[in-house]
Amino acid sequence: MADYWTVLLFFVYSFGFGYTILDILKIKEDEHFLTRNIVRIGIGLSIIPILGVFLNILYVPLSWIVFLLLSIAYPVVKLILYFHKHNYNLPMPDSHVNFLKVSKKTLFIIAIILLMLVQFYIMHKGAFGYSWLEDGDPWHHAVTTKYFAEQLSTSRPAEIGQFVNYVEPYPPGYDLLMSVLYQTSQQMMWTLKYFNVLLLALAVLFFGIMAYEFTKSYTKSLFATFLLVAIPSFLGHFIWSETLAVVAFFPAFYCIRKLLDANEQDLFINKYARYLQKFWITNKWMIPAILITASIMVTQPIAAFMFGAFIMIYWFVESLYSKKFVKTIFMIAVLGLLLSVVLYWAPVKVKFDIFGSSEKTQTTSKFTELKWKIPGSADKIYTFNDFFITKSYNMINQPIGVGIFVCILFFVFAASLLFTFKTSFGKENKWLLIVLLWFLFGLLAVNGRRLPAYILPFRMWPFMVIGLVFLATEGLWFLLKIFQRYQLARVIIFTVFFVGIILTSGYHKYTVNTAIWPFNNFFMSYEEANAYTWLYSLPRDTTVFEFCSPNADTRVMAYDKLAFSWDKDVLEFRKKEKIMNHTNEELYSFLKQKKFDYFIIDGYCIFHQGVNATNVRLMEIGNDPSKFQLIYKSDKVGVPFVFKVI
């Protein structure tokens, strides 16, 4: 069931933090009401990860109340001061404003909001089309979110192993946000699904705002945003930390782009300016850009790498055009990285010796396996058809493909450079060179398996698409310009490509994202997965022990129950080679000691221990009614068996 209180809090946190930082800095914000507040939400949302990391290092509990108070403190004070100054009278609307007159900018914002709603509808329909979490990553995010919410901290004691992939030393940004939201919703699966979908929708909104800052054209920005929604390889509703990191790209580059506007109000000229200038901090927009950069660095490693590449490309092009070393953009990258290192990476390096060879801990981490070649779970050598032809079936974690008509528009753009090269990259169009280099770098990254060095090529598709949508838009505008004297021809060309993109890209994105996605090996059958919803009949946070789970009680916590996957005794007791050898007395004593009210024997036991061993253990437990009582068993497939500890 939707928890609208938590949705409201999400926007309160985001708006509050964004408003606070922009108003304290006295930055000149956009004069348009909708744009101004969308930017505030984008910036506020994007700095939550680094703020949470900062609070955690200060041992401040990561409670939703703390985030609420911090987000509203400054706006409330400002509101009180405003009413006091105006004798507590409400502001009156300007009588000279014509409310019937709608500006182009308002129409543009309304249009990208509609595209955002399309994205939200598709992703929401797919995410809530089944009662489980898909594949593997989302289940691990559920455990991490629960751990953060229970501990009110992202820290993990060094002596406890990395019981799921996304606890330290993995960057905590995504699960930190989800844990704050989960504390008020108390619905794990709904929280992960809904807010992941909401982030995907907001990505569209923030991209549209950023795109206008690049192109200064409402129509081009709108069409590029439409392409982002339509192209299958720009993210699906798969639940993982990359979603939040990609969302933060757009507010970050919005702030960086605003450096070009360099009006006096946005420059540091107060008594502290000379201290900031020692770090080449001269423009106020640098501060939110630095904070968002740091947030990305503590949210998802691959996105952090790509953001670093994108911002350095941006810096290179700006330096090339200005014929000087552009200090501001360079320092945004350096200081953002440095802030993340000081607040997160240096402490976890010391704590877990990541990137090192010390035997101080036996932590298993992806970071200790960095090589020149880092393969992914779905890497392959891509062919032309993988880009050109999209299909109604695709990978769920990272869809691939662009679509016929989008590819044609890109080829038109590439061909147009033969005629317009000298004018295409003039000083007023340097953004075009930036996005072209973004695309080329992303294309190389996607095709990494053909190169001597690569990092998870299949994860690079959405980053390639960010540049591609601008270039495909330029391709369409080139065609329309050719027929600028023939209005009917222009309408036909636009209609053909608009409909063609929907049919060859958008339709397949819709079918893939609204299909029933599998649960990987977390259940033996769909019947067992559906049977697990019985857990909802137990009170929230009832303690339930997964008897044979190798995945840290992922399903128990995804269904709003409590386990202690981070407890060393629990980890030791449930080792695969030991779990079936415990006597009933040992099992009962352990469950009582750890305050478990229930335990589950399910398909995991059959898969890992075999049918015979599982049946023998079930019989032994069933024959001891003084300790264990069977209270649920699936009528269709037998498993799961849920026992109450007497």
Short mmCIF file of C-alpha atoms in Angstrom, two decimals, residues 82-427:
data_model
loop_
_atom_site.label_atom_id
_atom_site.label_comp_id
_atom_site.label_asym_id
_atom_site.label_seq_id
_atom_site.Cartn_x
_atom_site.Cartn_y
_atom_site.Cartn_z
CA TYR A 82 9.43 36.81 6.36
CA PHE A 83 6.09 36.86 8.21
CA HIS A 84 7.57 38.92 11.03
CA LYS A 85 8.88 41.46 8.54
CA HIS A 86 5.47 41.69 6.82
CA ASN A 87 3.40 41.78 10.02
CA TYR A 88 2.31 38.18 9.48
CA ASN A 89 0.37 39.01 6.32
CA LEU A 90 0.24 36.55 3.45
CA PRO A 91 1.93 37.72 0.23
CA MET A 92 -0.54 39.05 -2.33
CA PRO A 93 -0.31 38.02 -5.99
CA ASP A 94 0.88 40.66 -8.44
CA SER A 95 -2.25 42.27 -9.90
CA HIS A 96 -0.38 43.00 -13.14
CA VAL A 97 0.34 39.33 -13.86
CA ASN A 98 -1.70 37.89 -16.71
CA PHE A 99 -2.42 34.33 -15.62
CA LEU A 100 -3.94 33.48 -19.00
CA LYS A 101 -0.62 34.09 -20.73
CA VAL A 102 1.55 30.99 -20.69
CA SER A 103 5.22 31.38 -21.57
CA LYS A 104 7.20 29.02 -23.77
CA LYS A 105 9.21 27.99 -20.74
CA THR A 106 6.06 27.02 -18.85
CA LEU A 107 4.88 24.92 -21.79
CA PHE A 108 8.31 23.29 -21.96
CA ILE A 109 8.26 22.43 -18.25
CA ILE A 110 4.73 21.05 -18.53
CA ALA A 111 5.83 18.92 -21.50
CA ILE A 112 8.81 17.39 -19.70
CA ILE A 113 6.62 16.79 -16.65
CA LEU A 114 4.29 14.82 -18.94
CA LEU A 115 7.27 12.81 -20.21
CA MET A 116 8.27 12.24 -16.60
CA LEU A 117 4.78 10.89 -15.90
CA VAL A 118 5.03 8.56 -18.91
CA GLN A 119 8.31 7.23 -17.52
CA PHE A 120 6.75 6.88 -14.07
CA TYR A 121 3.71 5.01 -15.43
CA ILE A 122 5.78 2.50 -17.40
CA MET A 123 8.22 1.79 -14.60
CA HIS A 124 5.55 1.71 -11.89
CA LYS A 125 3.39 -0.70 -13.85
CA GLY A 126 6.32 -3.04 -14.34
CA ALA A 127 7.78 -2.83 -10.84
CA PHE A 128 4.46 -3.56 -9.12
CA GLY A 129 3.41 -6.23 -11.60
CA TYR A 130 4.62 -9.02 -9.32
CA SER A 131 4.99 -9.65 -5.61
CA TRP A 132 8.75 -10.21 -5.38
CA LEU A 133 12.02 -8.43 -6.04
CA GLU A 134 13.71 -9.27 -9.30
CA ASP A 135 17.07 -10.98 -9.86
CA GLY A 136 19.68 -10.59 -7.10
CA ASP A 137 20.75 -7.00 -6.41
CA PRO A 138 17.38 -5.73 -5.09
CA TRP A 139 17.25 -8.45 -2.42
CA HIS A 140 20.69 -7.40 -1.18
CA HIS A 141 19.62 -3.76 -1.20
CA ALA A 142 16.69 -4.79 1.01
CA VAL A 143 19.02 -6.29 3.63
CA THR A 144 21.37 -3.29 3.48
CA THR A 145 18.46 -0.86 3.80
CA LYS A 146 17.13 -2.80 6.79
CA TYR A 147 20.59 -2.88 8.39
CA PHE A 148 21.03 0.89 8.01
CA ALA A 149 17.54 1.52 9.37
CA GLU A 150 18.06 -0.77 12.37
CA GLN A 151 21.50 0.57 13.22
CA LEU A 152 20.80 4.19 12.18
CA SER A 153 24.28 4.03 10.70
CA THR A 154 26.02 2.87 7.53
CA SER A 155 29.02 1.50 9.44
CA ARG A 156 29.87 -2.19 9.72
CA PRO A 157 32.22 -3.55 12.39
CA ALA A 158 35.41 -4.84 10.76
CA GLU A 159 35.11 -8.16 12.58
CA ILE A 160 31.77 -8.92 10.85
CA GLY A 161 32.07 -10.19 7.31
CA GLN A 162 30.46 -8.46 4.33
CA PHE A 163 27.19 -10.35 4.77
CA VAL A 164 25.68 -8.72 1.64
CA ASN A 165 27.33 -6.93 -1.26
CA TYR A 166 26.16 -3.42 -0.41
CA VAL A 167 27.38 -2.87 3.14
CA GLU A 168 30.79 -1.31 3.75
CA PRO A 169 33.10 -0.94 1.93
CA TYR A 170 30.54 -0.56 -0.87
CA PRO A 171 29.50 3.13 -1.07
CA PRO A 172 26.28 3.62 0.92
CA GLY A 173 24.51 6.51 -0.85
CA TYR A 174 21.58 4.63 -2.39
CA ASP A 175 20.71 2.42 0.57
CA LEU A 176 21.23 5.33 2.93
CA LEU A 177 18.47 7.23 1.13
CA MET A 178 16.24 4.15 1.04
CA SER A 179 16.77 3.49 4.75
CA VAL A 180 15.65 7.01 5.65
CA LEU A 181 12.50 6.53 3.57
CA TYR A 182 11.89 3.02 4.90
CA GLN A 183 11.92 4.27 8.50
CA THR A 184 8.61 6.04 7.90
CA SER A 185 6.98 3.72 5.36
CA GLN A 186 7.90 0.47 7.17
CA GLN A 187 7.22 -1.31 3.85
CA MET A 188 10.49 -2.59 2.42
CA MET A 189 9.34 -3.86 -0.95
CA TRP A 190 7.10 -0.86 -1.60
CA THR A 191 9.86 1.56 -0.56
CA LEU A 192 12.48 0.04 -2.85
CA LYS A 193 10.12 -0.30 -5.81
CA TYR A 194 8.29 3.01 -5.52
CA PHE A 195 11.22 5.29 -4.87
CA ASN A 196 13.39 3.58 -7.45
CA VAL A 197 10.60 4.28 -9.95
CA LEU A 198 10.30 7.86 -8.70
CA LEU A 199 14.05 8.37 -9.17
CA LEU A 200 13.77 7.10 -12.74
CA ALA A 201 10.97 9.58 -13.40
CA LEU A 202 12.86 12.47 -11.82
CA ALA A 203 15.86 11.62 -14.01
CA VAL A 204 13.71 12.62 -17.00
CA LEU A 205 12.67 15.89 -15.37
CA PHE A 206 16.19 16.85 -14.31
CA PHE A 207 17.61 15.89 -17.69
CA GLY A 208 15.15 18.16 -19.47
CA ILE A 209 16.15 21.13 -17.30
CA MET A 210 19.85 20.40 -17.87
CA ALA A 211 19.35 19.90 -21.61
CA TYR A 212 17.87 23.37 -21.96
CA GLU A 213 20.88 24.88 -20.20
CA PHE A 214 23.04 23.16 -22.82
CA THR A 215 21.08 23.85 -26.00
CA LYS A 216 19.14 27.00 -25.04
CA SER A 217 16.38 25.57 -27.23
CA TYR A 218 13.08 24.40 -25.78
CA THR A 219 12.20 22.24 -28.77
CA LYS A 220 15.58 20.53 -28.99
CA SER A 221 15.63 19.90 -25.25
CA LEU A 222 12.11 18.49 -25.33
CA PHE A 223 12.89 16.12 -28.19
CA ALA A 224 16.12 14.97 -26.51
CA THR A 225 14.12 14.27 -23.35
CA PHE A 226 11.57 12.31 -25.39
CA LEU A 227 14.42 10.20 -26.79
CA LEU A 228 15.72 9.54 -23.28
CA VAL A 229 12.32 8.16 -22.30
CA ALA A 230 11.99 6.09 -25.47
CA ILE A 231 15.43 4.46 -25.75
CA PRO A 232 15.42 1.03 -24.03
CA SER A 233 19.03 1.16 -22.84
CA PHE A 234 18.55 4.22 -20.65
CA LEU A 235 17.79 2.31 -17.45
CA GLY A 236 14.92 -0.01 -16.60
CA HIS A 237 13.17 -0.33 -13.25
CA PHE A 238 15.85 -2.66 -11.91
CA ILE A 239 16.60 -1.72 -8.30
CA TRP A 240 20.23 -0.79 -7.82
CA SER A 241 22.41 2.13 -6.77
CA GLU A 242 23.24 3.20 -10.32
CA THR A 243 19.78 4.75 -10.58
CA LEU A 244 20.43 7.41 -7.93
CA ALA A 245 23.94 8.09 -9.24
CA VAL A 246 22.68 8.70 -12.78
CA VAL A 247 19.89 10.95 -11.48
CA ALA A 248 22.53 13.11 -9.76
CA PHE A 249 24.42 13.59 -13.06
CA PHE A 250 21.87 16.10 -14.31
CA PRO A 251 21.70 18.53 -11.36
CA ALA A 252 25.51 18.37 -11.24
CA PHE A 253 25.94 19.42 -14.87
CA TYR A 254 23.17 21.98 -14.48
CA CYS A 255 25.26 23.63 -11.75
CA ILE A 256 28.42 23.36 -13.85
CA ARG A 257 26.66 24.87 -16.84
CA LYS A 258 25.47 27.80 -14.72
CA LEU A 259 29.12 28.79 -14.21
CA LEU A 260 28.93 30.26 -17.72
CA ASP A 261 26.32 32.80 -16.63
CA ALA A 262 28.88 34.30 -14.20
CA ASN A 263 26.91 37.31 -13.01
CA GLU A 264 28.20 39.31 -10.08
CA GLN A 265 25.70 37.82 -7.62
CA ASP A 266 27.09 34.33 -8.24
CA LEU A 267 30.71 35.31 -7.50
CA PHE A 268 32.30 35.15 -4.07
CA ILE A 269 33.18 38.76 -3.29
CA ASN A 270 32.73 38.88 0.50
CA LYS A 271 35.44 38.89 3.15
CA TYR A 272 35.84 35.11 2.87
CA ALA A 273 36.42 35.20 -0.88
CA ARG A 274 40.20 35.40 -0.62
CA TYR A 275 40.28 32.16 1.40
CA LEU A 276 38.07 30.35 -1.11
CA GLN A 277 40.09 31.67 -4.03
CA LYS A 278 43.11 29.80 -2.71
CA PHE A 279 41.21 26.68 -3.76
CA TRP A 280 40.09 28.35 -7.02
CA ILE A 281 36.53 28.52 -5.69
CA THR A 282 35.26 31.74 -7.24
CA ASN A 283 31.68 30.96 -8.24
CA LYS A 284 28.89 30.01 -5.85
CA TRP A 285 27.53 27.36 -8.23
CA MET A 286 30.73 25.43 -7.55
CA ILE A 287 29.57 24.56 -4.02
CA PRO A 288 26.48 22.48 -4.94
CA ALA A 289 28.43 21.02 -7.88
CA ILE A 290 31.21 19.88 -5.53
CA LEU A 291 28.73 18.38 -3.07
CA ILE A 292 26.87 16.49 -5.82
CA THR A 293 30.17 15.23 -7.23
CA ALA A 294 31.06 13.89 -3.79
CA SER A 295 27.60 12.30 -3.52
CA ILE A 296 28.06 10.42 -6.78
CA MET A 297 31.44 9.19 -5.55
CA VAL A 298 29.79 7.62 -2.48
CA THR A 299 26.82 6.15 -4.34
CA GLN A 300 27.99 3.85 -7.14
CA PRO A 301 31.56 3.14 -8.34
CA ILE A 302 30.89 2.68 -12.06
CA ALA A 303 28.75 5.81 -12.26
CA ALA A 304 31.44 7.66 -10.30
CA PHE A 305 34.03 6.63 -12.88
CA MET A 306 31.83 7.74 -15.77
CA PHE A 307 30.95 11.01 -14.06
CA GLY A 308 34.65 11.65 -13.60
CA ALA A 309 35.21 11.03 -17.30
CA PHE A 310 32.27 13.27 -18.28
CA ILE A 311 33.36 16.18 -16.10
CA MET A 312 36.94 15.98 -17.37
CA ILE A 313 35.64 15.99 -20.95
CA TYR A 314 33.61 19.07 -20.06
CA TRP A 315 36.71 20.69 -18.54
CA PHE A 316 38.82 19.81 -21.59
CA VAL A 317 36.35 21.37 -24.04
CA GLU A 318 35.92 24.52 -21.95
CA SER A 319 39.71 24.86 -21.70
CA LEU A 320 40.06 24.25 -25.43
CA TYR A 321 37.58 26.97 -26.36
CA SER A 322 38.81 29.50 -23.82
CA LYS A 323 42.47 28.67 -24.60
CA LYS A 324 43.29 28.57 -20.92
CA PHE A 325 43.19 26.20 -17.97
CA VAL A 326 39.60 26.40 -16.66
CA LYS A 327 40.17 26.21 -12.94
CA THR A 328 36.56 26.17 -11.76
CA ILE A 329 35.47 22.94 -13.44
CA PHE A 330 38.77 21.23 -12.66
CA MET A 331 38.41 22.10 -8.98
CA ILE A 332 34.81 20.85 -8.86
CA ALA A 333 36.13 17.43 -9.89
CA VAL A 334 39.14 17.54 -7.57
CA LEU A 335 37.36 18.88 -4.48
CA GLY A 336 34.33 16.62 -4.98
CA LEU A 337 36.61 13.59 -5.17
CA LEU A 338 38.69 14.81 -2.23
CA LEU A 339 35.58 15.36 -0.10
CA SER A 340 34.39 11.80 -0.78
CA VAL A 341 37.85 10.43 0.03
CA VAL A 342 38.09 12.31 3.33
CA LEU A 343 34.56 11.46 4.47
CA TYR A 344 34.27 7.89 3.18
CA TRP A 345 36.99 6.23 1.14
CA ALA A 346 39.93 6.99 3.43
CA PRO A 347 38.12 5.72 6.56
CA VAL A 348 36.99 2.47 4.88
CA LYS A 349 40.46 2.03 3.38
CA VAL A 350 41.92 2.10 6.87
CA LYS A 351 39.13 -0.03 8.29
CA PHE A 352 38.99 -2.77 5.65
CA ASP A 353 42.28 -2.33 3.77
CA ILE A 354 40.51 -2.16 0.41
CA PHE A 355 42.88 -1.95 -2.56
CA GLY A 356 45.51 -3.46 -0.22
CA SER A 357 46.92 -6.88 0.64
CA SER A 358 46.83 -6.74 4.43
CA GLU A 359 45.40 -9.75 6.23
CA LYS A 360 43.94 -7.52 8.96
CA THR A 361 40.51 -8.51 7.74
CA GLN A 362 39.16 -11.14 5.43
CA THR A 363 36.65 -8.79 3.82
CA THR A 364 35.55 -9.87 0.39
CA SER A 365 35.02 -6.87 -1.82
CA LYS A 366 34.73 -6.06 -5.48
CA PHE A 367 37.22 -3.27 -4.85
CA THR A 368 40.02 -5.74 -4.09
CA GLU A 369 39.62 -7.28 -7.53
CA LEU A 370 40.30 -4.21 -9.66
CA LYS A 371 42.26 -5.06 -12.80
CA TRP A 372 42.69 -3.62 -16.24
CA LYS A 373 39.76 -5.77 -17.30
CA ILE A 374 36.69 -5.87 -15.08
CA PRO A 375 34.01 -8.08 -16.65
CA GLY A 376 30.33 -7.90 -15.81
CA SER A 377 27.69 -10.57 -15.44
CA ALA A 378 26.16 -9.81 -18.86
CA ASP A 379 29.11 -8.62 -20.95
CA LYS A 380 29.42 -9.57 -24.59
CA ILE A 381 30.97 -8.33 -27.80
CA TYR A 382 28.22 -6.17 -29.27
CA THR A 383 27.42 -6.10 -32.97
CA PHE A 384 25.69 -3.46 -35.07
CA ASN A 385 22.34 -5.20 -34.63
CA ASP A 386 22.57 -4.87 -30.85
CA PHE A 387 22.38 -1.11 -31.32
CA PHE A 388 20.15 -0.92 -34.37
CA ILE A 389 17.49 -3.53 -33.58
CA THR A 390 15.62 -3.43 -30.28
CA LYS A 391 13.54 -6.38 -29.14
CA SER A 392 10.58 -7.01 -26.88
CA TYR A 393 12.81 -9.13 -24.62
CA ASN A 394 15.99 -7.79 -23.06
CA MET A 395 18.25 -7.95 -20.03
CA ILE A 396 16.52 -6.73 -16.90
CA ASN A 397 19.49 -5.29 -15.02
CA GLN A 398 20.79 -3.30 -17.99
CA PRO A 399 18.73 -3.32 -21.20
CA ILE A 400 20.63 -2.85 -24.44
CA GLY A 401 19.73 -1.35 -27.80
CA VAL A 402 18.87 2.04 -29.24
CA GLY A 403 16.45 1.52 -32.13
CA ILE A 404 16.36 1.93 -35.91
CA PHE A 405 15.07 5.49 -36.15
CA VAL A 406 17.31 6.85 -33.40
CA CYS A 407 20.32 5.29 -35.12
CA ILE A 408 19.25 6.82 -38.44
CA LEU A 409 19.09 10.25 -36.84
CA PHE A 410 22.57 9.77 -35.42
CA PHE A 411 23.90 8.82 -38.85
CA VAL A 412 22.21 11.90 -40.30
CA PHE A 413 24.00 14.01 -37.68
CA ALA A 414 27.33 12.35 -38.49
CA ALA A 415 26.78 12.96 -42.21
CA SER A 416 25.78 16.57 -41.56
CA LEU A 417 29.21 17.28 -40.11
CA LEU A 418 30.63 16.89 -43.62
CA PHE A 419 28.72 20.04 -44.57
CA THR A 420 28.50 21.97 -41.31
CA PHE A 421 31.67 21.05 -39.40
CA LYS A 422 33.06 24.59 -39.27
CA THR A 423 29.80 26.07 -38.00
CA SER A 424 28.61 23.18 -35.82
CA PHE A 425 31.31 23.63 -33.22
CA GLY A 426 31.40 27.39 -32.92
CA LYS A 427 31.86 28.96 -29.51
#
